[in-house]
Amino acid sequence: MVLRYLLPASIILASSAVVSSQPWSPEGAVLGSRQQQAIDSGPSISGGSGSELTTGNDIFRHVIDALDVMQSNFFELWIGTWPSAIDWTGAVTNTIVSSAIGSIARASNETEGDDYSKTINKYFSHNAAYYFGEDAFSIRNEAYDDILWVVLGWLESIRTIEYRNSTDPFWHGTQFIPAFSHRARLFWDLASKGWDTDLCGGGMLWNPRLLPYKNTITNQLFISASIAMYLSSPGDAIDFPFVASDSEAFESMPGRPHDPKYLKAAVDGYYWLKRSNMTNDHGLYVDGYHIKGYGQNGGVGTGKCDERNEMVYTYNQGVVLSGLRGLWEATGNSSYLEDGYDLIRNVMASTGWYWAGERHSPIYRSPGWAGLGQYGILEELCDRSGSCSQDSQTFKGIFFQHLTQFCNALPQEAVLPGKTYGASKTLRKTHTSFCRTVGIWVAHNAEAALSTKNDSGLFGTWWGHRYTSRDYPKSLSSSAADYRNDATILSGPNWASSLDSKTVSGIGLKSEQRIRDVVTTDINDRGRGRTVETQQGGLSVLRSSWELLNAGRF
């Protein structure tokens, strides 16, 4: 297999860093008050078994391998799902599989002599089977974020089908579009009930079965799902048997393609999120807000978002990125892209990643924990201790999924004349250049992920395992509640309500795979070990590396 495009030599990762007296801090980056110093010593990064990601050929081979291993080890075709996944992580995994199929289809078009039709058809059959294997009835009664993962997943499948159909007009996958678009539309309708203006002046509630909590992820999902519905939904003519229960939704069916209500929801959602004070001093999104005094004496307390949970997770920095890319295309307002650039810079800086300038090599060494990782590698705080839950094992893959969507090439002309916008030559060049630069950091993370593979090709969750940090936080601050890794928090103050709260964003809905207490020489076999969630994380960062380092070429 020979791809037409190889990675430029300038982006091949060096084994030793070039020291600079200045940290990478492009205009608009937020580094807060941290005093960080790049250092020129420490372990080097290379792929598993000594391999390095030096060409597009290398990366693409690893993408195929990661997908093959994930599906052969975790997917059961006869029931159409990944049995070890819980509802929402299954929806995310399906999204990442759909995106991988799309990348393979694009590679097929850019390949001389190779045809990936069999690979595409094989894994699309898994995608289609999951439509029937997904527990749609159960998810309808879960938290609003769980519902929105479903929307994003089936819209991604539709985009992949439409791309494949553009090169193969008779491809069999096209027949599934009506079913996929129906589920996406129905689940968006269900989730939209979470938009609440009585508290905090707007914003999405997380879970109707708990005390009000307006969190980052549900609001980012609503933004990204809404703009994706506006741009990608072909409409929904199905009104049987799974119709929305309220009369307003029923009257609006069949769903219109590019319905302005979706655009309005996305614009309103981001307007609220940006003004919600949901970011910390590093420019990272914290988890969310409680309402002080809510429920006391039967009242709403202050009615304001005034008790902030300072916990930081990687996926809270990612999901909004696809929404910002879509909002730019739907409005032509480049401030949405600028906000995305700033957030990505902040994430990179919070892994200890530095930049010595456009003509110099990257510097990715930092003396310790920088907020979301170390030595330029993205991490969850739970990675080091091996205590990550099924939720947290999914987060890094989500971040790279939405980063990749943000970095899709900007169209020169409007894709939907009268509804969307094209980009000027200058803006297209700026966007492509930025994403190729970010691609170097992504490739660095892909190398780190590859270093966790075992002999069976399974990825671990702690990509930065080969580094020893002096500065890991010893404990969380009193204002940070890590409920994603400790579900008992949800039965405490600020969370529990008198309603049945068994269904909490996957927590308690289905038993997680057990956390293993075993003696192991492999640090990534601790805790939950290697799972479908850790495998999709490896697949996601590899696919992201391939897409970003070829930004603007496809």
Coordinates of C-alpha atoms in Angstrom, one line a residue:
M1 CA 0.0 0.0 0.0
V2 CA 1.4 3.4 -1.0
L3 CA -0.4 6.6 0.1
R4 CA 0.2 9.6 -2.1
Y5 CA 0.9 11.8 1.0
L6 CA 3.6 11.2 3.5
L7 CA 4.1 13.3 6.6
P8 CA 6.6 16.1 6.0
A9 CA 10.1 15.4 7.5
S10 CA 9.7 18.5 9.7
I11 CA 7.0 16.9 11.8
I12 CA 8.8 13.6 12.6
L13 CA 9.2 13.5 16.3
A14 CA 12.7 14.0 17.6
S15 CA 14.0 11.9 20.4
S16 CA 15.4 14.8 22.3
A17 CA 13.9 18.3 22.7
V18 CA 15.3 21.6 21.6
V19 CA 15.4 24.0 24.5
S20 CA 13.8 27.3 24.3
S21 CA 13.7 30.1 26.9
Q22 CA 10.1 30.8 26.0
P23 CA 7.1 28.5 26.4
W24 CA 4.8 28.0 23.5
S25 CA 2.2 30.7 23.9
P26 CA 0.5 31.9 20.7
E27 CA -1.7 34.9 20.8
G28 CA -4.9 34.0 22.6
A29 CA -3.5 31.1 24.6
V30 CA -4.3 31.1 28.3
L31 CA -1.5 29.8 30.5
G32 CA -2.8 31.3 33.8
S33 CA -0.3 32.0 36.5
R34 CA 1.7 28.8 36.2
Q35 CA 5.5 29.1 36.2
Q36 CA 6.6 26.3 33.9
Q37 CA 10.0 25.5 32.5
A38 CA 10.8 23.3 29.6
I39 CA 13.6 20.8 30.2
D40 CA 15.8 19.0 27.8
S41 CA 16.0 15.6 29.5
G42 CA 13.7 12.7 30.0
P43 CA 12.6 9.6 28.1
S44 CA 11.9 9.7 24.4
I45 CA 8.7 8.7 22.7
S46 CA 8.4 6.0 20.1
G47 CA 5.7 3.6 19.1
G48 CA 5.2 0.2 20.6
S49 CA 7.9 -2.3 19.9
G50 CA 10.2 0.5 18.9
S51 CA 8.1 1.7 15.9
E52 CA 7.8 5.4 15.1
L53 CA 5.0 7.2 13.3
T54 CA 7.0 8.8 10.5
T55 CA 4.8 8.4 7.5
G56 CA 1.1 8.4 6.6
N57 CA 1.6 4.8 5.7
D58 CA 2.6 3.9 9.3
I59 CA -0.3 5.8 10.9
F60 CA -2.9 4.3 8.6
R61 CA -1.7 0.8 9.2
H62 CA -2.0 1.3 12.9
V63 CA -5.6 2.7 12.5
I64 CA -6.6 -0.4 10.6
D65 CA -4.9 -2.7 13.2
A66 CA -6.6 -0.8 16.1
L67 CA -10.0 -1.2 14.5
D68 CA -9.5 -4.9 13.7
V69 CA -8.4 -5.7 17.2
M70 CA -11.3 -3.8 18.8
Q71 CA -14.0 -5.4 16.7
S72 CA -12.6 -8.9 16.9
N73 CA -12.1 -8.8 20.7
F74 CA -15.1 -6.8 21.9
F75 CA -17.9 -6.7 19.2
E76 CA -20.5 -9.5 19.0
L77 CA -22.2 -9.5 15.7
W78 CA -25.0 -11.8 16.7
I79 CA -26.3 -9.2 19.3
G80 CA -25.1 -6.2 17.4
T81 CA -23.1 -4.5 20.2
W82 CA -20.1 -4.5 22.4
P83 CA -21.4 -6.5 25.4
S84 CA -18.9 -5.1 27.9
A85 CA -19.9 -1.5 27.1
I86 CA -22.6 0.5 28.9
D87 CA -25.2 2.3 26.9
W88 CA -23.4 5.6 26.5
T89 CA -19.9 4.2 25.9
G90 CA -21.4 1.9 23.3
A91 CA -22.8 5.0 21.5
V92 CA -19.4 6.7 21.6
T93 CA -17.7 3.6 20.3
N94 CA -20.1 3.4 17.5
T95 CA -19.4 7.0 16.6
I96 CA -15.6 6.3 16.5
V97 CA -16.1 3.2 14.4
S98 CA -18.2 5.2 11.9
S99 CA -15.5 7.9 11.8
A100 CA -12.8 5.3 11.2
I101 CA -14.8 3.8 8.3
G102 CA -15.0 7.3 6.8
S103 CA -11.2 7.7 7.1
I104 CA -10.7 4.4 5.5
A105 CA -13.0 5.4 2.6
R106 CA -11.0 8.7 2.2
A107 CA -7.7 6.7 2.2
S108 CA -9.1 4.4 -0.4
N109 CA -9.7 7.3 -2.7
E110 CA -6.1 8.5 -2.2
T111 CA -4.5 5.1 -2.6
E112 CA -2.8 3.7 -5.7
G113 CA -3.5 0.0 -6.2
D114 CA -5.4 -0.8 -3.0
D115 CA -9.1 -1.2 -2.6
Y116 CA -10.5 -1.1 1.0
S117 CA -14.1 -2.0 0.0
K118 CA -14.1 -5.3 1.9
T119 CA -12.8 -3.6 5.0
I120 CA -15.4 -0.8 4.7
N121 CA -18.3 -3.2 4.1
K122 CA -17.2 -5.4 7.0
Y123 CA -17.2 -2.7 9.6
F124 CA -20.2 -0.9 8.2
S125 CA -22.1 -4.1 8.8
H126 CA -21.1 -3.8 12.5
N127 CA -22.3 -0.2 12.4
A128 CA -25.7 -1.2 10.9
A129 CA -26.0 -4.1 13.4
Y130 CA -25.6 -1.7 16.3
Y131 CA -28.7 0.2 15.2
F132 CA -30.6 -2.9 16.3
G133 CA -28.3 -3.9 19.2
E134 CA -28.4 -0.4 20.8
D135 CA -30.8 -0.4 23.8
A136 CA -32.8 2.6 22.5
F137 CA -35.7 2.1 24.9
S138 CA -33.4 2.2 27.9
I139 CA -31.4 5.2 26.8
R140 CA -34.6 7.2 26.4
N141 CA -35.0 7.1 30.1
E142 CA -31.5 8.1 31.0
A143 CA -29.7 11.4 31.5
Y144 CA -29.7 14.0 28.8
D145 CA -26.0 13.6 28.0
D146 CA -26.6 9.8 27.3
I147 CA -29.4 10.7 24.9
L148 CA -27.2 13.2 23.0
W149 CA -24.4 10.7 22.5
V150 CA -26.9 8.7 20.4
V151 CA -27.7 11.7 18.3
L152 CA -24.1 12.4 17.5
G153 CA -23.4 8.7 16.7
W154 CA -26.1 8.3 14.1
L155 CA -25.4 11.6 12.4
E156 CA -21.7 10.5 12.1
S157 CA -22.9 7.3 10.5
I158 CA -25.0 9.3 8.0
R159 CA -22.0 11.5 7.1
T160 CA -19.9 8.4 6.5
I161 CA -22.6 6.8 4.3
E162 CA -23.0 10.0 2.2
Y163 CA -19.3 10.2 1.7
R164 CA -19.1 6.6 0.5
N165 CA -22.2 7.1 -1.6
S166 CA -20.5 10.0 -3.4
T167 CA -17.8 7.6 -4.7
D168 CA -20.1 4.6 -5.0
P169 CA -23.6 5.7 -5.8
F170 CA -25.0 2.2 -5.5
W171 CA -23.4 1.4 -2.2
H172 CA -25.8 -0.6 0.0
G173 CA -25.3 1.5 3.1
T174 CA -27.5 4.3 1.7
Q175 CA -30.6 2.3 2.6
F176 CA -30.0 2.8 6.3
I177 CA -30.1 6.6 6.2
P178 CA -33.8 7.0 6.9
A179 CA -33.6 4.8 10.0
F180 CA -30.4 6.5 11.3
S181 CA -31.9 10.0 10.8
H182 CA -35.1 9.0 12.5
R183 CA -33.3 7.9 15.7
A184 CA -31.1 11.0 15.7
R185 CA -34.2 13.3 15.3
L186 CA -36.2 11.5 17.9
F187 CA -33.4 11.5 20.5
W188 CA -32.7 15.2 19.8
D189 CA -36.3 15.9 20.6
L190 CA -36.1 14.0 23.8
A191 CA -32.9 15.7 24.9
S192 CA -34.1 19.2 24.1
K193 CA -36.5 18.9 27.0
G194 CA -33.4 19.4 29.2
W195 CA -33.1 23.1 28.2
D196 CA -34.1 25.1 31.2
T197 CA -34.5 28.9 31.5
D198 CA -35.9 28.9 35.1
L199 CA -32.4 28.4 36.6
C200 CA -29.2 30.1 35.7
G201 CA -30.8 32.0 32.9
G202 CA -30.6 29.0 30.6
G203 CA -28.5 25.9 29.9
M204 CA -29.1 22.2 29.8
L205 CA -29.8 20.2 32.9
W206 CA -27.8 17.0 33.3
N207 CA -30.2 14.6 34.8
P208 CA -33.9 15.1 35.6
R209 CA -33.7 12.4 38.4
L210 CA -31.1 14.4 40.4
L211 CA -31.0 17.9 41.9
P212 CA -30.4 20.5 39.2
Y213 CA -26.8 20.3 37.9
K214 CA -25.9 22.3 34.8
N215 CA -22.7 20.7 33.5
T216 CA -20.3 21.3 30.8
I217 CA -20.7 18.0 28.9
T218 CA -24.5 18.1 28.5
N219 CA -24.3 21.7 27.3
Q220 CA -21.5 21.0 24.9
L221 CA -23.3 17.9 23.6
F222 CA -26.5 19.9 23.0
I223 CA -24.5 22.5 21.0
S224 CA -22.7 20.0 18.9
A225 CA -25.7 17.7 18.4
S226 CA -27.9 20.7 17.5
I227 CA -25.6 22.1 14.8
A228 CA -25.0 18.6 13.5
M229 CA -28.7 18.2 13.1
Y230 CA -28.9 21.4 11.2
L231 CA -26.0 20.6 8.9
S232 CA -26.2 16.8 8.5
S233 CA -29.7 15.5 9.1
P234 CA -31.4 14.7 5.8
G235 CA -34.8 15.0 7.5
D236 CA -37.1 12.4 9.0
A237 CA -40.2 11.2 7.4
I238 CA -40.8 8.3 9.8
D239 CA -43.7 8.8 12.3
F240 CA -44.0 5.2 13.5
P241 CA -43.6 3.5 15.9
F242 CA -41.2 5.5 18.0
V243 CA -42.7 9.0 18.0
A244 CA -42.0 11.7 20.6
S245 CA -44.7 11.9 23.2
D246 CA -45.4 15.6 23.2
S247 CA -47.9 17.1 20.7
E248 CA -45.5 19.8 19.6
A249 CA -42.9 17.3 18.4
F250 CA -45.6 15.2 16.8
E251 CA -46.9 18.3 14.9
S252 CA -43.4 19.0 13.6
M253 CA -43.0 15.6 11.9
P254 CA -41.8 14.7 9.4
G255 CA -38.6 16.4 10.4
R256 CA -37.4 19.0 8.0
P257 CA -33.8 18.9 6.8
H258 CA -31.7 21.9 8.0
D259 CA -34.5 23.0 10.3
P260 CA -33.6 26.5 11.7
K261 CA -34.7 25.4 15.1
Y262 CA -31.5 23.3 15.4
L263 CA -29.3 26.3 14.4
K264 CA -31.1 28.5 17.0
A265 CA -30.6 25.8 19.7
A266 CA -26.9 25.6 18.9
V267 CA -26.4 29.4 18.9
D268 CA -28.4 29.9 22.1
G269 CA -26.5 27.0 23.7
Y270 CA -23.1 28.4 23.0
Y271 CA -24.1 31.9 24.0
W272 CA -25.1 30.6 27.4
L273 CA -22.1 28.3 27.8
K274 CA -19.6 31.1 26.9
R275 CA -21.1 33.4 29.5
S276 CA -21.6 30.8 32.2
N277 CA -18.1 31.2 33.8
M278 CA -17.5 27.5 33.2
T279 CA -13.7 27.8 32.6
N280 CA -10.8 28.0 35.1
D281 CA -7.6 30.0 35.2
H282 CA -6.0 27.7 32.7
G283 CA -8.8 28.3 30.2
L284 CA -10.1 24.7 30.7
Y285 CA -13.8 23.8 31.2
V286 CA -14.6 22.6 34.7
D287 CA -17.4 20.1 35.2
G288 CA -20.5 22.2 36.1
Y289 CA -22.6 24.1 38.5
H290 CA -25.0 23.4 41.3
I291 CA -27.6 25.9 42.6
K292 CA -26.9 27.1 46.1
G293 CA -29.7 26.3 48.5
Y294 CA -31.9 24.5 45.9
G295 CA -34.6 22.4 47.6
Q296 CA -34.3 24.0 51.0
N297 CA -37.8 24.7 52.3
G298 CA -39.2 23.6 48.9
G299 CA -37.5 26.6 47.1
V300 CA -35.1 27.0 44.3
G301 CA -32.4 28.6 46.5
T302 CA -30.5 31.4 44.7
G303 CA -31.8 30.1 41.3
K304 CA -28.2 30.8 40.0
C305 CA -25.3 28.7 39.0
D306 CA -23.1 29.6 41.9
E307 CA -21.6 26.4 43.3
R308 CA -19.0 25.3 40.8
N309 CA -17.5 21.8 40.6
E310 CA -13.9 22.4 39.7
M311 CA -13.2 18.9 38.5
V312 CA -11.5 18.8 35.1
Y313 CA -11.9 16.0 32.6
T314 CA -10.5 15.7 29.1
Y315 CA -13.8 15.2 27.3
N316 CA -15.1 18.5 28.6
Q317 CA -12.5 20.2 26.5
G318 CA -13.4 18.3 23.3
V319 CA -17.1 18.0 22.5
V320 CA -17.7 21.7 21.9
L321 CA -15.0 21.7 19.2
S322 CA -17.2 20.0 16.6
G323 CA -20.0 22.4 17.6
L324 CA -17.8 25.4 17.0
R325 CA -16.7 24.1 13.6
G326 CA -20.3 23.6 12.7
L327 CA -21.4 27.0 14.1
W328 CA -18.8 28.7 11.9
E329 CA -20.1 26.9 8.8
A330 CA -23.7 27.8 9.5
T331 CA -23.1 31.4 10.4
G332 CA -19.9 32.5 8.8
N333 CA -18.8 34.0 12.1
S334 CA -15.1 33.2 12.5
S335 CA -15.2 34.0 16.2
Y336 CA -16.4 30.4 16.7
L337 CA -13.2 29.1 15.1
E338 CA -11.1 31.5 17.2
D339 CA -12.7 30.2 20.4
G340 CA -11.8 26.7 19.2
Y341 CA -8.2 27.6 18.5
D342 CA -7.9 29.1 22.0
L343 CA -9.4 26.1 23.7
I344 CA -7.1 23.7 21.8
R345 CA -4.0 25.8 22.7
N346 CA -5.1 25.7 26.3
V347 CA -5.4 21.9 26.3
M348 CA -2.0 21.5 24.7
A349 CA -0.4 23.9 27.2
S350 CA -2.1 22.0 30.0
T351 CA -0.2 18.8 29.0
G352 CA 3.1 20.6 29.2
W353 CA 3.5 21.1 25.5
Y354 CA 5.6 24.0 24.3
W355 CA 6.4 25.4 20.9
A356 CA 9.6 27.2 19.9
G357 CA 8.2 28.8 16.8
E358 CA 7.1 27.8 13.3
R359 CA 10.7 27.1 12.2
H360 CA 11.8 25.1 15.2
S361 CA 11.2 21.7 16.6
P362 CA 8.6 21.0 19.2
I363 CA 9.4 21.1 22.9
Y364 CA 7.2 18.7 24.8
R365 CA 9.1 18.2 28.1
S366 CA 7.7 19.7 31.2
P367 CA 8.7 19.2 34.9
G368 CA 5.5 17.7 36.0
W369 CA 1.7 17.6 35.9
A370 CA 0.4 20.6 34.0
G371 CA -3.3 20.2 34.5
L372 CA -4.3 17.7 31.9
G373 CA -1.1 15.7 31.6
Q374 CA 2.6 15.8 31.4
Y375 CA 5.4 15.7 28.8
G376 CA 2.8 16.7 26.2
I377 CA 0.6 13.6 26.8
L378 CA -3.1 14.0 27.5
E379 CA -4.1 12.2 30.7
E380 CA -7.0 11.8 33.1
L381 CA -6.1 12.4 36.7
C382 CA -7.2 8.8 37.5
D383 CA -4.8 7.3 34.9
R384 CA -1.8 7.2 37.2
S385 CA -3.6 5.4 40.0
G386 CA -5.3 2.9 37.8
S387 CA -8.6 3.9 39.3
C388 CA -10.4 5.2 36.2
S389 CA -14.0 4.1 35.8
Q390 CA -15.7 2.9 32.6
D391 CA -16.7 6.6 32.0
S392 CA -13.2 8.0 32.4
Q393 CA -11.6 5.3 30.2
T394 CA -13.8 6.7 27.4
F395 CA -12.9 10.4 27.7
K396 CA -9.6 10.8 25.8
G397 CA -11.1 9.1 22.7
I398 CA -13.9 11.6 22.8
F399 CA -11.6 14.5 22.9
F400 CA -9.7 13.4 19.8
Q401 CA -12.9 12.5 18.0
H402 CA -14.1 16.1 18.3
L403 CA -10.7 17.7 17.7
T404 CA -10.5 15.9 14.4
Q405 CA -14.0 17.1 13.4
F406 CA -13.0 20.7 14.3
C407 CA -10.0 20.4 12.0
N408 CA -11.9 19.2 9.0
A409 CA -10.9 21.4 6.0
L410 CA -13.0 24.5 5.6
P411 CA -15.0 24.5 2.4
Q412 CA -14.1 27.1 -0.2
E413 CA -17.7 27.5 -1.2
A414 CA -20.9 27.0 0.7
V415 CA -21.9 23.3 0.8
L416 CA -25.5 24.3 1.3
P417 CA -26.0 27.6 -0.6
G418 CA -28.2 30.0 1.3
K419 CA -27.7 28.0 4.5
T420 CA -24.0 27.7 5.0
Y421 CA -20.8 29.7 4.2
G422 CA -17.5 29.1 2.5
A423 CA -14.1 30.3 3.8
S424 CA -11.8 32.9 2.3
K425 CA -8.4 31.7 1.0
T426 CA -6.8 33.3 4.1
L427 CA -9.0 31.6 6.6
R428 CA -8.6 28.3 4.9
K429 CA -4.9 28.6 5.0
T430 CA -4.9 29.7 8.7
H431 CA -7.1 26.8 9.7
T432 CA -5.1 24.2 7.8
S433 CA -1.8 25.6 9.2
F434 CA -3.1 25.6 12.7
C435 CA -4.4 22.0 12.5
R436 CA -1.2 20.7 10.9
T437 CA 0.7 22.2 13.8
V438 CA -1.7 20.6 16.3
G439 CA -1.2 17.4 14.4
I440 CA 2.4 17.2 15.7
W441 CA 1.1 17.2 19.3
V442 CA -1.6 14.6 18.3
A443 CA 1.1 12.4 16.7
H444 CA 3.1 12.6 19.9
N445 CA 0.0 11.4 21.8
A446 CA -0.5 8.6 19.2
E447 CA 3.1 7.5 19.8
A448 CA 2.4 7.4 23.5
A449 CA -0.8 5.4 23.1
L450 CA 1.0 2.9 20.9
S451 CA 3.6 2.3 23.6
T452 CA 0.8 0.8 25.8
K453 CA -0.2 -1.9 23.4
N454 CA 0.3 -5.5 24.7
D455 CA 1.1 -8.5 22.6
S456 CA -2.6 -8.9 21.6
G457 CA -2.7 -5.3 20.2
L458 CA -4.8 -3.9 23.1
F459 CA -4.3 -0.4 24.2
G460 CA -3.9 0.7 27.8
T461 CA -5.6 3.8 29.4
W462 CA -2.5 5.5 30.8
W463 CA -0.6 6.7 27.8
G464 CA 2.0 8.6 29.9
H465 CA 2.9 5.6 31.9
R466 CA 6.7 5.8 31.1
Y467 CA 7.1 9.2 32.7
T468 CA 7.5 9.9 36.4
S469 CA 6.2 13.2 37.6
R470 CA 7.2 15.2 40.7
D471 CA 4.0 17.3 40.6
Y472 CA 1.0 15.0 40.5
P473 CA -1.8 16.5 42.7
K474 CA -1.8 14.7 46.0
S475 CA -5.5 15.2 46.4
L476 CA -8.4 17.1 44.9
S477 CA -9.4 20.5 46.1
S478 CA -12.5 20.6 48.3
S479 CA -14.4 22.2 45.4
A480 CA -13.7 19.4 43.0
A481 CA -16.1 16.4 43.0
D482 CA -14.8 13.4 40.9
Y483 CA -18.2 11.8 40.6
R484 CA -17.2 10.1 37.3
N485 CA -14.8 7.9 39.2
D486 CA -16.7 7.7 42.5
A487 CA -20.4 7.2 42.0
T488 CA -21.1 7.3 45.7
I489 CA -20.8 11.1 45.5
L490 CA -24.1 11.1 43.7
S491 CA -25.9 10.0 46.8
G492 CA -24.6 13.0 48.8
P493 CA -25.5 16.6 49.3
N494 CA -26.1 18.7 46.1
W495 CA -26.8 15.6 44.0
A496 CA -29.5 13.2 45.4
S497 CA -33.2 14.0 45.1
S498 CA -36.3 12.3 46.3
L499 CA -36.8 10.9 42.8
D500 CA -35.5 7.5 41.7
S501 CA -31.9 8.2 40.7
K502 CA -30.8 4.7 39.7
T503 CA -30.3 5.9 36.1
V504 CA -27.5 8.4 36.2
S505 CA -25.6 8.8 32.9
G506 CA -24.7 5.1 32.8
I507 CA -23.6 5.0 36.5
G508 CA -25.6 2.2 38.0
L509 CA -27.6 1.5 34.9
K510 CA -25.5 -1.5 34.0
S511 CA -22.8 -3.0 36.1
E512 CA -19.3 -2.0 35.0
Q513 CA -16.7 -4.6 34.2
R514 CA -15.2 -5.4 37.6
I515 CA -12.1 -3.6 38.7
R516 CA -9.5 -6.3 39.0
D517 CA -7.2 -6.6 42.0
V518 CA -4.4 -8.5 40.4
V519 CA -0.6 -8.6 40.7
T520 CA 0.8 -7.5 37.3
T521 CA 4.0 -6.3 35.8
D522 CA 2.0 -4.2 33.2
I523 CA 0.8 -0.9 34.8
N524 CA -2.0 -0.7 32.3
D525 CA -3.5 -4.0 33.5
R526 CA -4.4 -2.4 36.8
G527 CA -8.0 -1.5 37.6
R528 CA -10.3 -2.2 34.8
G529 CA -7.4 -3.1 32.6
R530 CA -7.7 -3.0 28.8
T531 CA -11.2 -2.6 27.6
V532 CA -13.3 -1.6 24.6
E533 CA -13.1 1.9 26.0
T534 CA -9.3 2.0 26.1
Q535 CA -9.2 0.5 22.6
Q536 CA -11.5 3.1 21.1
G537 CA -9.3 5.7 22.7
G538 CA -6.2 4.3 21.0
L539 CA -8.1 4.1 17.7
S540 CA -9.4 7.7 18.1
V541 CA -6.0 9.3 18.6
L542 CA -4.4 7.3 15.8
R543 CA -7.2 8.3 13.4
S544 CA -6.9 11.9 14.5
S545 CA -3.1 11.8 13.9
W546 CA -3.7 10.6 10.4
E547 CA -6.4 13.1 9.6
L548 CA -4.6 16.2 11.1
L549 CA -1.2 15.6 9.6
N550 CA -2.9 15.4 6.2
A551 CA -5.1 18.4 7.0
G552 CA -6.3 20.2 3.9
R553 CA -5.1 17.5 1.5
F554 CA -8.3 15.5 1.3

